[in-house]
mmCIF file of C-alpha atoms in Angstrom:
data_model
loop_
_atom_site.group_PDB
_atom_site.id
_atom_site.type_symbol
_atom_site.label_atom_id
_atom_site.label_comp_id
_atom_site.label_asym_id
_atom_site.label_seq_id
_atom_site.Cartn_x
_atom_site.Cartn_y
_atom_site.Cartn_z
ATOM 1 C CA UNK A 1 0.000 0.000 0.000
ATOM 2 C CA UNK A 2 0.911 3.100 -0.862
ATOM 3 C CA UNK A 3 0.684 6.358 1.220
ATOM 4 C CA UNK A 4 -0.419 9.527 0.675
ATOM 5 C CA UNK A 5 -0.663 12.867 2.415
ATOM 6 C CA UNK A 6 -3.527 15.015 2.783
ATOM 7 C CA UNK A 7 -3.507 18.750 4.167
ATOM 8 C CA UNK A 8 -6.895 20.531 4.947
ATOM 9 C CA UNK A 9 -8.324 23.430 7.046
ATOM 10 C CA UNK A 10 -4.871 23.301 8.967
ATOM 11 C CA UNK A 11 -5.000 19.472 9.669
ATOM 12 C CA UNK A 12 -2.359 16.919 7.551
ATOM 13 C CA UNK A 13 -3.978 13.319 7.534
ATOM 14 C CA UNK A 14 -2.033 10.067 6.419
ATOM 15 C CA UNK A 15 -4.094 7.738 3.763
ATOM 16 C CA UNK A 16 -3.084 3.987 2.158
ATOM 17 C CA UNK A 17 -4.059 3.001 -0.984
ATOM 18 C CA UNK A 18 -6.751 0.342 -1.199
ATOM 19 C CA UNK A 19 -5.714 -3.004 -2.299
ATOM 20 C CA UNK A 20 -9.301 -3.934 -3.954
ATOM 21 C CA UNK A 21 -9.640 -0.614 -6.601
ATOM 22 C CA UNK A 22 -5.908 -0.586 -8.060
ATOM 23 C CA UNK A 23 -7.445 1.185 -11.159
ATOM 24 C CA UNK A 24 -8.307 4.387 -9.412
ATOM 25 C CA UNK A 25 -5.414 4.316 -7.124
ATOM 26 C CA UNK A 26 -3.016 3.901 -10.584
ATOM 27 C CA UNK A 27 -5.409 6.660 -12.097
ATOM 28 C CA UNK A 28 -5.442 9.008 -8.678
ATOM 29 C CA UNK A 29 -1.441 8.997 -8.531
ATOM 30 C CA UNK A 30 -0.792 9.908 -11.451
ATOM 31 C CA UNK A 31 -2.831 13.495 -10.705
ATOM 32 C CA UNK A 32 -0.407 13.989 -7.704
ATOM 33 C CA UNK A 33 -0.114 16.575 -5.801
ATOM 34 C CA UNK A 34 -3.521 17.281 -6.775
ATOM 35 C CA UNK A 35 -5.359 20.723 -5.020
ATOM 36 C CA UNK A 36 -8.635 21.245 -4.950
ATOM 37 C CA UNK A 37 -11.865 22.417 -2.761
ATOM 38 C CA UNK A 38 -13.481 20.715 -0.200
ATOM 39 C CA UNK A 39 -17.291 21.255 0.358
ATOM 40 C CA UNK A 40 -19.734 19.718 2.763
ATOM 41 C CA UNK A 41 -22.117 16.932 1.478
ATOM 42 C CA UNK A 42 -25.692 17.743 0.403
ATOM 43 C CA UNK A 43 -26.901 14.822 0.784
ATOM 44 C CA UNK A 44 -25.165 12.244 2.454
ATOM 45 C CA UNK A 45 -24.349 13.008 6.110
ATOM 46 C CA UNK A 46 -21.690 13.738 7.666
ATOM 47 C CA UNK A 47 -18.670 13.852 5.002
ATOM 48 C CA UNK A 48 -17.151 16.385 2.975
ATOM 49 C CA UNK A 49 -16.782 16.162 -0.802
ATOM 50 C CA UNK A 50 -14.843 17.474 -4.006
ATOM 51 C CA UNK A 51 -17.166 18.032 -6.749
ATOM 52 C CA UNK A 52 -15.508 17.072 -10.020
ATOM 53 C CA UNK A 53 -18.291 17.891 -12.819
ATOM 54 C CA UNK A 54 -17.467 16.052 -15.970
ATOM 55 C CA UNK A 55 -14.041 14.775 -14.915
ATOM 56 C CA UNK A 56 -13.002 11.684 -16.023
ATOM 57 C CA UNK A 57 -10.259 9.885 -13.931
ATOM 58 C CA UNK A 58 -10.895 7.003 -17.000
ATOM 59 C CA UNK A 59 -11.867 4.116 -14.658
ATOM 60 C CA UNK A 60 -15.739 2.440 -13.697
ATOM 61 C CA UNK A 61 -16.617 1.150 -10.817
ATOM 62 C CA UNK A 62 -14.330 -1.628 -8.451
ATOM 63 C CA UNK A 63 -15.075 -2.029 -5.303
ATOM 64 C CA UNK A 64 -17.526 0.430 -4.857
ATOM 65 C CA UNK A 65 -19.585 0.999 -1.515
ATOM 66 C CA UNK A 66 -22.624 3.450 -0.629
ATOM 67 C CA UNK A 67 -21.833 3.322 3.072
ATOM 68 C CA UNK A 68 -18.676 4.480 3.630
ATOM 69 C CA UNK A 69 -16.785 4.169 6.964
ATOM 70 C CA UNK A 70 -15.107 7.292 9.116
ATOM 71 C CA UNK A 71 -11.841 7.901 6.962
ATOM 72 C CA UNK A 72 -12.836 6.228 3.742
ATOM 73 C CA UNK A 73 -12.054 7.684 0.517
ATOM 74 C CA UNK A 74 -14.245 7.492 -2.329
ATOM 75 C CA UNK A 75 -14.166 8.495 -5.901
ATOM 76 C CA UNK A 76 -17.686 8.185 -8.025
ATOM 77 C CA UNK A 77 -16.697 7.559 -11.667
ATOM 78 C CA UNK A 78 -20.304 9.533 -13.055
ATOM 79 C CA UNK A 79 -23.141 8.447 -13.714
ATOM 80 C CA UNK A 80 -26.407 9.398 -12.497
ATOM 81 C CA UNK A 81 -24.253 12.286 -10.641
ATOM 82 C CA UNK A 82 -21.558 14.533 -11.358
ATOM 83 C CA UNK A 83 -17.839 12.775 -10.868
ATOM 84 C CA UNK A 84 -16.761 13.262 -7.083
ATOM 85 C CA UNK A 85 -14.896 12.579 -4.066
ATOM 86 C CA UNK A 86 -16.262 12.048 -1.274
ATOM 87 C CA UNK A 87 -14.851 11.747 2.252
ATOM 88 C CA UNK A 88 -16.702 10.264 5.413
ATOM 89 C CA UNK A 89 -15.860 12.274 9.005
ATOM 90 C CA UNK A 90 -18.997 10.199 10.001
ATOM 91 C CA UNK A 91 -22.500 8.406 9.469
ATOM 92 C CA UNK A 92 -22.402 8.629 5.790
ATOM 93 C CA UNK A 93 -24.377 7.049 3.360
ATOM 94 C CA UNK A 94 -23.370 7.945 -0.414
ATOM 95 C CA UNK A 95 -26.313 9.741 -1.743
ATOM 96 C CA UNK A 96 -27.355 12.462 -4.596
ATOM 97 C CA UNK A 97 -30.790 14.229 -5.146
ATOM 98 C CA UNK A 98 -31.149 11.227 -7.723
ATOM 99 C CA UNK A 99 -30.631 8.948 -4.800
ATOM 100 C CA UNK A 100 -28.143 6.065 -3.722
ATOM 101 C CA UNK A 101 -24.441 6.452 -5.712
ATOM 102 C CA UNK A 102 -21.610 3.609 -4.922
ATOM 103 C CA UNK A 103 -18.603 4.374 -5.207
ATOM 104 C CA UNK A 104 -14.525 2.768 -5.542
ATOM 105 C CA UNK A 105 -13.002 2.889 -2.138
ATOM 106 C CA UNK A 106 -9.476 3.769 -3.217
ATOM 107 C CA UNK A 107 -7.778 5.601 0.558
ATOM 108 C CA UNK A 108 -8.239 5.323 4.092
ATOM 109 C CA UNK A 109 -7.178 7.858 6.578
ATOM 110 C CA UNK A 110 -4.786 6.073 8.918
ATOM 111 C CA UNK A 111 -3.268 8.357 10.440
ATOM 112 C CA UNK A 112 -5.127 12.251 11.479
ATOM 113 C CA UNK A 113 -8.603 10.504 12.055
ATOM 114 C CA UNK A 114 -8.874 11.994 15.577
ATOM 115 C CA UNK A 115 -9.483 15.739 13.716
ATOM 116 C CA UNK A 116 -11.342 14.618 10.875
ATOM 117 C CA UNK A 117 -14.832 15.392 12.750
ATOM 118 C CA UNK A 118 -12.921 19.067 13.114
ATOM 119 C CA UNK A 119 -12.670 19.031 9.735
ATOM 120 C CA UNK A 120 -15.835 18.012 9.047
ATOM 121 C CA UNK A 121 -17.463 20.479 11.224
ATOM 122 C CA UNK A 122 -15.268 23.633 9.790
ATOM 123 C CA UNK A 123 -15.844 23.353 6.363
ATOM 124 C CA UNK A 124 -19.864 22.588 7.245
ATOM 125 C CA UNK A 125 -19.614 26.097 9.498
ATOM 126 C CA UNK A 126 -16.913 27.949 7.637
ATOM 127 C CA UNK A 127 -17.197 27.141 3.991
ATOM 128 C CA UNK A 128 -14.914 25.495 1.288
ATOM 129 C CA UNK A 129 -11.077 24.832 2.257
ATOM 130 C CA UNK A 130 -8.082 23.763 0.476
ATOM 131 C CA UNK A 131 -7.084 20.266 0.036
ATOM 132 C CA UNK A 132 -4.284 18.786 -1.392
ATOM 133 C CA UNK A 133 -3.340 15.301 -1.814
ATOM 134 C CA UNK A 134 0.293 14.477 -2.245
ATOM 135 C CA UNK A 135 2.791 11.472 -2.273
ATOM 136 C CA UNK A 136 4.850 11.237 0.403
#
């Protein structure tokens, strides 16, 4: 596994690879270091997400889940939504106003998780912040 460092709204987090979705992870890598926004979710709980619009990483669906767990990491390839990722700081069930989405669990926070529910709550309270994901 593979790990990867993620800084946002002054917290760093520590993420491996997942074994089962070696398709996005080989896609995701190659985008590193890789800045963006982080949002909170409209419709799916407690997570915060990175809105991609017509992206296309170039993989489908792997291992994909609608019920992520605190510190998964998923990327939704498209579909019946807009491409995303999406990551859980709590209950979280995958969701879009056209209902249920699945998608590839490709990192899990490993390190950090202890803030992520700070993170959570500041970008729900204070608006977007700055992510970047980088090798290490």
């Amino acid at each position: 596994m593979t790990r990867i460092r993620i800084t946002a709204a002054g917290h760093t987090f520590i993420a491996e690879t997942h074994p089962d979705a070696p398709l996005t992870v080989a896609a995701f890598m190659n985008l590193l270091p890789y800045r963006q926004k982080l949002i909170h979710v409209r419709w799916s709980g407690e997570g915060v997400w990175v809105p991609l619009g017509e992206f296309q990483l170039g993989v489908g669906f792997e291992n994909h889940t609608s019920h992520p767990s605190v510190g998964d990491i998923l990327f939704y390839p498209g579909g019946y939504s807009e491409t995303e990722i999406i990551l859980a700081y709590g209950a979280c069930s995958f969701a879009s106003k056209m209902g249920p989405l699945a998608g590839n669990h490709f990192l899990t926070i490993v390190e950090g998780r202890q803030h992520l529910r700070k993170l959570g709550t500041t970008v729900l309270w204070q608006g977007a912040q700055d992510v970047v994901f980088e090798k290490m």
